[in-house]
mmCIF file of C-alpha atoms and ligand atoms in Angstrom:
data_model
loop_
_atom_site.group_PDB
_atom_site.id
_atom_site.type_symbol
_atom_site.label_atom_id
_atom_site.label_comp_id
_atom_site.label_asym_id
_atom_site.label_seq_id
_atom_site.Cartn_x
_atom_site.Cartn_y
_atom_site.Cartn_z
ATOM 1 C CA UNK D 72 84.848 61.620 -16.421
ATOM 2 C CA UNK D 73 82.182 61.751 -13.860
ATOM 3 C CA UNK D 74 80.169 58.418 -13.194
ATOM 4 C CA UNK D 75 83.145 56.518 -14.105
ATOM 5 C CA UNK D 76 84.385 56.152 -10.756
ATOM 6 C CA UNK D 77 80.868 54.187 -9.593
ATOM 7 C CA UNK D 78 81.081 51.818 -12.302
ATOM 8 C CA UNK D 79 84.491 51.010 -11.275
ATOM 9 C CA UNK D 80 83.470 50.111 -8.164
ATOM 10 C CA UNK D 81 81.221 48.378 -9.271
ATOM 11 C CA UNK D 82 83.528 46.068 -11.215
ATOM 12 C CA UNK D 83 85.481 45.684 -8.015
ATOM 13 C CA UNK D 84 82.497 45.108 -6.066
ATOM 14 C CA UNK D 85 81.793 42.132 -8.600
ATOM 15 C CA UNK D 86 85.104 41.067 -8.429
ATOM 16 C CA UNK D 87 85.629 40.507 -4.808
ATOM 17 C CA UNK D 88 82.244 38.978 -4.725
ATOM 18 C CA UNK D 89 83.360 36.342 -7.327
ATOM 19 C CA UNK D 90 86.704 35.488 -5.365
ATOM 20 C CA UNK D 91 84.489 34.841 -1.899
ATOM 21 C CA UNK D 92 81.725 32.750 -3.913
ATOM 22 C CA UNK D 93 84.097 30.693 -6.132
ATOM 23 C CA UNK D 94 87.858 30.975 -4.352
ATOM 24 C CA UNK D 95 89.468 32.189 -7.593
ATOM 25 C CA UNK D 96 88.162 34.668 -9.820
ATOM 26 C CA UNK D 97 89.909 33.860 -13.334
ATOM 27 C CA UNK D 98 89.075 31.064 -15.759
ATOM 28 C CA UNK D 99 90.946 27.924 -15.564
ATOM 29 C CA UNK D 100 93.453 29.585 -18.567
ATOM 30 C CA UNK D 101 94.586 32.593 -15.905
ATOM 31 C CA UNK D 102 95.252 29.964 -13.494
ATOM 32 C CA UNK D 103 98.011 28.224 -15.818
ATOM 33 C CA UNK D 104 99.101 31.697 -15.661
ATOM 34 C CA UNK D 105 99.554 32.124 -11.923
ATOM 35 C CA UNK D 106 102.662 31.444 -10.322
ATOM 36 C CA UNK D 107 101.475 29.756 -7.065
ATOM 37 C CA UNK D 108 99.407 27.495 -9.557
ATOM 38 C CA UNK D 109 100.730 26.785 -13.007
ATOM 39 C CA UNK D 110 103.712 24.084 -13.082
ATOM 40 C CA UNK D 111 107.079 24.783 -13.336
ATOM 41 C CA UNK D 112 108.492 20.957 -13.542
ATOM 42 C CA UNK D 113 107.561 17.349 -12.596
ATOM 43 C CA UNK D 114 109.571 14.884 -10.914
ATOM 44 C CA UNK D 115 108.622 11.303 -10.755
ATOM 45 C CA UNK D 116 104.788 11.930 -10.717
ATOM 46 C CA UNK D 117 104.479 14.706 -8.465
ATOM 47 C CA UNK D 118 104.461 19.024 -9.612
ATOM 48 C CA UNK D 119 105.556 21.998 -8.195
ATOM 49 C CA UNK D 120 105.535 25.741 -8.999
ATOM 50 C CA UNK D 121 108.471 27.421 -9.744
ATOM 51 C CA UNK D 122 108.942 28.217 -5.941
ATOM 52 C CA UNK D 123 108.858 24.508 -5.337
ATOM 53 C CA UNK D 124 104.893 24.656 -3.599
ATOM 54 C CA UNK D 125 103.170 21.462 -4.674
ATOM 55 C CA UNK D 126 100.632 22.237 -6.803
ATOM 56 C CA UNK D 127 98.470 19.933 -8.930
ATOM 57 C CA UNK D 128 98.204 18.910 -12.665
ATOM 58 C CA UNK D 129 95.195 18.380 -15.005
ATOM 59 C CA UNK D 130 96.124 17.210 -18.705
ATOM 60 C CA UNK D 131 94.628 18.716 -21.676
ATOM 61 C CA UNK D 132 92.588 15.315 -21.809
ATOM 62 C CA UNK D 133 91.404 15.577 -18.044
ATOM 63 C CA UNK D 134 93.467 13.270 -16.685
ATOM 64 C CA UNK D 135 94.616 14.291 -12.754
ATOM 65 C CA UNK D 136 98.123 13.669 -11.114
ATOM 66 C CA UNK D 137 98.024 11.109 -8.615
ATOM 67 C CA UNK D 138 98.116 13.451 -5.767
ATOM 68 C CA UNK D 139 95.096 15.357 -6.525
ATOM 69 C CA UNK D 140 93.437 11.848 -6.819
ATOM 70 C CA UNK D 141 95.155 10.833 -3.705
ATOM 71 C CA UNK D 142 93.857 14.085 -1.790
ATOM 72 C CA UNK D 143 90.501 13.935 -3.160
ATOM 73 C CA UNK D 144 90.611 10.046 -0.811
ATOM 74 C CA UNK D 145 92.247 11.590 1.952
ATOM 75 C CA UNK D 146 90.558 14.871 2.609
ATOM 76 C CA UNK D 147 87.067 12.602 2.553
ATOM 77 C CA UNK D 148 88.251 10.269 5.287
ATOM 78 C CA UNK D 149 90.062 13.352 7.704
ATOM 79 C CA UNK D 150 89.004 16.439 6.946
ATOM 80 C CA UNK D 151 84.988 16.460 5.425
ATOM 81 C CA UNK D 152 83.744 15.500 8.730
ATOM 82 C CA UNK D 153 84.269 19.316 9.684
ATOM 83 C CA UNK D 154 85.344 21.243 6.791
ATOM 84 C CA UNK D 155 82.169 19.891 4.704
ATOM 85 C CA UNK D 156 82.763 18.207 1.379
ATOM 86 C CA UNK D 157 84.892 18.907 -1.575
ATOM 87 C CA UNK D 158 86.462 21.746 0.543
ATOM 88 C CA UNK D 159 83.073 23.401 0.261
ATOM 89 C CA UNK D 160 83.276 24.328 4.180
ATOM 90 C CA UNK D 161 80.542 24.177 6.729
ATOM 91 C CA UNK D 162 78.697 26.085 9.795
ATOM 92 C CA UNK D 163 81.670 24.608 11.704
ATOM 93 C CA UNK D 164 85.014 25.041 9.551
ATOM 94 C CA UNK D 165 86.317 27.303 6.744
ATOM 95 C CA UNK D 166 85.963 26.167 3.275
ATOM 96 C CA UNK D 167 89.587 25.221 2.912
ATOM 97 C CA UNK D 168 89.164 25.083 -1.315
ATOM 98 C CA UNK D 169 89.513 29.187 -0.639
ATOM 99 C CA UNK D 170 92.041 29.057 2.135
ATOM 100 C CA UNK D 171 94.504 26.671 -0.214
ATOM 101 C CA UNK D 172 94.391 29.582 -2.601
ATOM 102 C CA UNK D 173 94.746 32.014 -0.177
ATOM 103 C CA UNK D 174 97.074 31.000 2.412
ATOM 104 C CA UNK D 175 101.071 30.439 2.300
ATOM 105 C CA UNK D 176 101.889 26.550 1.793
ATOM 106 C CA UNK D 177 103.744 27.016 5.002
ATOM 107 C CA UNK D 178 101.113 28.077 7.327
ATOM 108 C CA UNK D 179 98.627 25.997 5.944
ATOM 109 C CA UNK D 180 101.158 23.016 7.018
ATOM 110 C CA UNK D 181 101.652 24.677 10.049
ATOM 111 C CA UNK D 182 97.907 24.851 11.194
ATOM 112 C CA UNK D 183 97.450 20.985 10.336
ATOM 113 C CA UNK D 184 100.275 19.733 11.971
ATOM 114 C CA UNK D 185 99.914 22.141 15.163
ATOM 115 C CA UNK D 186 96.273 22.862 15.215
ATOM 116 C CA UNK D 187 94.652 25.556 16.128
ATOM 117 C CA UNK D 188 92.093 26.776 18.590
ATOM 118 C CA UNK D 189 89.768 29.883 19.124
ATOM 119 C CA UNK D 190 87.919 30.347 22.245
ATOM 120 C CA UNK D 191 85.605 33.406 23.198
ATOM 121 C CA UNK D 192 82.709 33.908 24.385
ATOM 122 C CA UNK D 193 81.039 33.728 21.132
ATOM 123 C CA UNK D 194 83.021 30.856 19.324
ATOM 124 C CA UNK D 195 84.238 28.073 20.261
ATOM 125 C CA UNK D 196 86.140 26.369 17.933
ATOM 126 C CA UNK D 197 88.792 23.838 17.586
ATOM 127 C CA UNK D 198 91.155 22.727 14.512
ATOM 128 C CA UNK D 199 92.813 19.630 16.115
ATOM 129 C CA UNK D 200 96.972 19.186 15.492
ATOM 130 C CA UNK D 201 97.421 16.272 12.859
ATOM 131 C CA UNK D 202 101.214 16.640 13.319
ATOM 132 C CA UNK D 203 101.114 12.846 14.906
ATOM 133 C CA UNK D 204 98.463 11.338 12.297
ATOM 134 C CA UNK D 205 100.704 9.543 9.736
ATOM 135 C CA UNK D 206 97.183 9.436 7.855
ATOM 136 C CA UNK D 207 97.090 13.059 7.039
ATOM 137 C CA UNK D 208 100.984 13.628 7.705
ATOM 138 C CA UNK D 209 101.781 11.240 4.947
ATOM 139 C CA UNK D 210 99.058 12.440 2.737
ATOM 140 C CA UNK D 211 99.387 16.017 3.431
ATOM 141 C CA UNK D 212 100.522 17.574 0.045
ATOM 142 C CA UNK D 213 98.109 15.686 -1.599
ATOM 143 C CA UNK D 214 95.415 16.868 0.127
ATOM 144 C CA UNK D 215 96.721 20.751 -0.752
ATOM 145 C CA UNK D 216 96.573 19.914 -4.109
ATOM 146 C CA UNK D 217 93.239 18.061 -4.078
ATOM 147 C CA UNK D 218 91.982 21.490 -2.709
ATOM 148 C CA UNK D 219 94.111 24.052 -4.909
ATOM 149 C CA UNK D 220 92.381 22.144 -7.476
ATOM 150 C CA UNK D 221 89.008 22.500 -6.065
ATOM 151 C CA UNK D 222 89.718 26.124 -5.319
ATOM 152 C CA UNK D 223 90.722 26.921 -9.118
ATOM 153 C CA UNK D 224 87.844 24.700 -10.471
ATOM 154 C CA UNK D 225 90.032 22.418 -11.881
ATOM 155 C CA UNK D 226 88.553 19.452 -10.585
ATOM 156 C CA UNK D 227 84.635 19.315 -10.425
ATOM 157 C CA UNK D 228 82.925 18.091 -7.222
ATOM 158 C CA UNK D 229 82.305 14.405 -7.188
ATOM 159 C CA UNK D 230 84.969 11.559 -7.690
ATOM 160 C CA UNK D 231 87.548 12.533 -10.255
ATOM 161 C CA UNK D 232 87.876 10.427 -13.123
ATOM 162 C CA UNK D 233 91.190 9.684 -15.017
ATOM 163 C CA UNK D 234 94.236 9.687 -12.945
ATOM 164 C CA UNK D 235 97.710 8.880 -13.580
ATOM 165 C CA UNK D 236 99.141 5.883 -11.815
ATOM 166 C CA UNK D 237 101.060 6.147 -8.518
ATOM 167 C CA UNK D 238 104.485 6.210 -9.285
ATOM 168 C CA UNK D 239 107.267 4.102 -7.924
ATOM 169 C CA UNK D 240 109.143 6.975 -5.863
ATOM 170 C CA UNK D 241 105.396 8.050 -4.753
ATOM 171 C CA UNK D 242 104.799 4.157 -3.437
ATOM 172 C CA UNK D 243 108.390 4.006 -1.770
ATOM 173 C CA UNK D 244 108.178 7.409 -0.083
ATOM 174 C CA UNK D 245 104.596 6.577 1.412
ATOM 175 C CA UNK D 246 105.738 3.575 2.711
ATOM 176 C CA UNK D 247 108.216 4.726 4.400
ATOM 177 C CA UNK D 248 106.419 7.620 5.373
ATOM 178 C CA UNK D 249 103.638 5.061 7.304
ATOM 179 C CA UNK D 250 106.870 2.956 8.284
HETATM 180 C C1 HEC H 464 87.187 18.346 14.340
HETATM 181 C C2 HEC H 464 86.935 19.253 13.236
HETATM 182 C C3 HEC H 464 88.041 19.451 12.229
HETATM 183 C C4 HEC H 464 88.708 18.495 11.480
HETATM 184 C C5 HEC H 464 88.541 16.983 11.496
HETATM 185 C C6 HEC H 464 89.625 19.231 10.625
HETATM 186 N N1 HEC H 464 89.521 20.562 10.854
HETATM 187 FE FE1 HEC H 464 90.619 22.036 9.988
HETATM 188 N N2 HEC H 464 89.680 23.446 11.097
HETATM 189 C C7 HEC H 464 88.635 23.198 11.964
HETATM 190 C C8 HEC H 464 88.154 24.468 12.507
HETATM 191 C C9 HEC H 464 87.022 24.651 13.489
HETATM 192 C C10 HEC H 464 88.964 25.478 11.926
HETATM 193 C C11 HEC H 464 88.910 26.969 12.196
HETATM 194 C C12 HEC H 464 89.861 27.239 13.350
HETATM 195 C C13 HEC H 464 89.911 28.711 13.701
HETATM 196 O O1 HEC H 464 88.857 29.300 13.888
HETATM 197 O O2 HEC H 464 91.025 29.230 13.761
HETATM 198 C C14 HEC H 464 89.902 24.796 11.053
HETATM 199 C C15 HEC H 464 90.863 25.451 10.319
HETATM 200 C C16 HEC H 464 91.692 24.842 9.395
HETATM 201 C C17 HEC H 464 92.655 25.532 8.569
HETATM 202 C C18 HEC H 464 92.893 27.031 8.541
HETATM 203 C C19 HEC H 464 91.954 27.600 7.498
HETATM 204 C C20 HEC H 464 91.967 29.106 7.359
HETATM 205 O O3 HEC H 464 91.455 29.587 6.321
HETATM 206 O O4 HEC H 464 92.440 29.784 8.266
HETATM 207 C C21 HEC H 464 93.270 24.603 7.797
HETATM 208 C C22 HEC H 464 94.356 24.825 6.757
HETATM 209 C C23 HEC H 464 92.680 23.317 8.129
HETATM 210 N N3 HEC H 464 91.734 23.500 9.113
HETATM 211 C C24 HEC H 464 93.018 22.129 7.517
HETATM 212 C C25 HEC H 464 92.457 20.893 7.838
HETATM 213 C C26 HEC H 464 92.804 19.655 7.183
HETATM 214 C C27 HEC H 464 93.776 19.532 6.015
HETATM 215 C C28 HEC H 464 92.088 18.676 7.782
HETATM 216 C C29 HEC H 464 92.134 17.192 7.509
HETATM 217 C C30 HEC H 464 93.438 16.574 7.585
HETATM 218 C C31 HEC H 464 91.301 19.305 8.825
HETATM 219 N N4 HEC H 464 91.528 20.648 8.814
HETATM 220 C C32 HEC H 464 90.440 18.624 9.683
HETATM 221 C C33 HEC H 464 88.123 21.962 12.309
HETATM 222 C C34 HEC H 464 88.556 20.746 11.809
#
């Protein structure tokens, strides 16, 4: 029995360290399994889990949902500047690939649309309040997804390749979304 304790801790240890280095610390296979990941149903382009989250979809031949595409656009023109590319993070801003895995849908909303500020002597910094920015507000879930996805691995840095097309209900919500 003795000595076994140690190696478990090790194993921890090793865990923990693969979940801050890589966001998620299964193989793309556990993450089907996970409920605030795998897909419960489609409608009209778009996925959810089974708690209705939006999450993102990758077909056995690679092909992305439009979303994930769509967010992979979007977070490059709003969020990169800051937050560093692909969701990798930077000196500045967390790397929000990890906080999409770890945060609740709703506060992650809730921090883009309201913002959010710390100020201290030793830090200074500012996440500015999208909640007026029909750019990111009409593009939000998509960039979640993009991210999720980036968080689980599921979609390599760079430019995805195969999408799906936008669908109809997609194209008439966004336009009325941008009005
Ligand atoms: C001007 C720089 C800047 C831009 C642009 C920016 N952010 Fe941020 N963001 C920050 C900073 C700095 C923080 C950390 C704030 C803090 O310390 O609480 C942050 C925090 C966040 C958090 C909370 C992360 C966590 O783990 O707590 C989310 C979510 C987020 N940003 C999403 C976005 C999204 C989505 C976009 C693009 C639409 C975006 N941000 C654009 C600077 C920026």
């Amino acid at each position: 029995m003795k000595g076994k304790t140690p190696m478990r801790l090790t194993a921890v240890l090793l865990a923990s360290a693969a979940l801050i280095l890589t966001g998620y610390p299964g193989s793309a296979q556990e993450a089907d399994d996970d409920p605030n990941i795998a897909v419960a149903y489609e409608e009209d382009g778009r996925y959810f889990t089974e708690d209705d989250i939006p999450t993102y979809n990758v077909a056995e031949d690679g092909t992305i949902d439009w979303r994930t595409y769509s967010g992979f656009r979007r977070y490059h023109s709003e969020c990169h500047v800051c937050h560093g590319p692909e969701g990798e993070g930077s000196t500045y801003a967390p790397a929000l690939k990890i906080s999409a895995m770890e945060m609740d849908y709703y506060d992650f909303v809730d921090v883009v649309v309201n913002g959010r500020k710390v100020v201290s002597s030793s830090e200074n910094s500012v996440m500015p309040a999208f909640g007026d920015n029909p750019n990111v507000m009409c593009y939000l879930d998509d960039i979640y997804v993009y991210l999720k996805a980036r968080g689980t691995d599921a979609v390599a840095r760079g430019r995805p390749g195969k999408k799906e097309p936008k669908s109809d209900v997609i194209r008439e919500d966004e336009n009325a979304c941008l009005g």
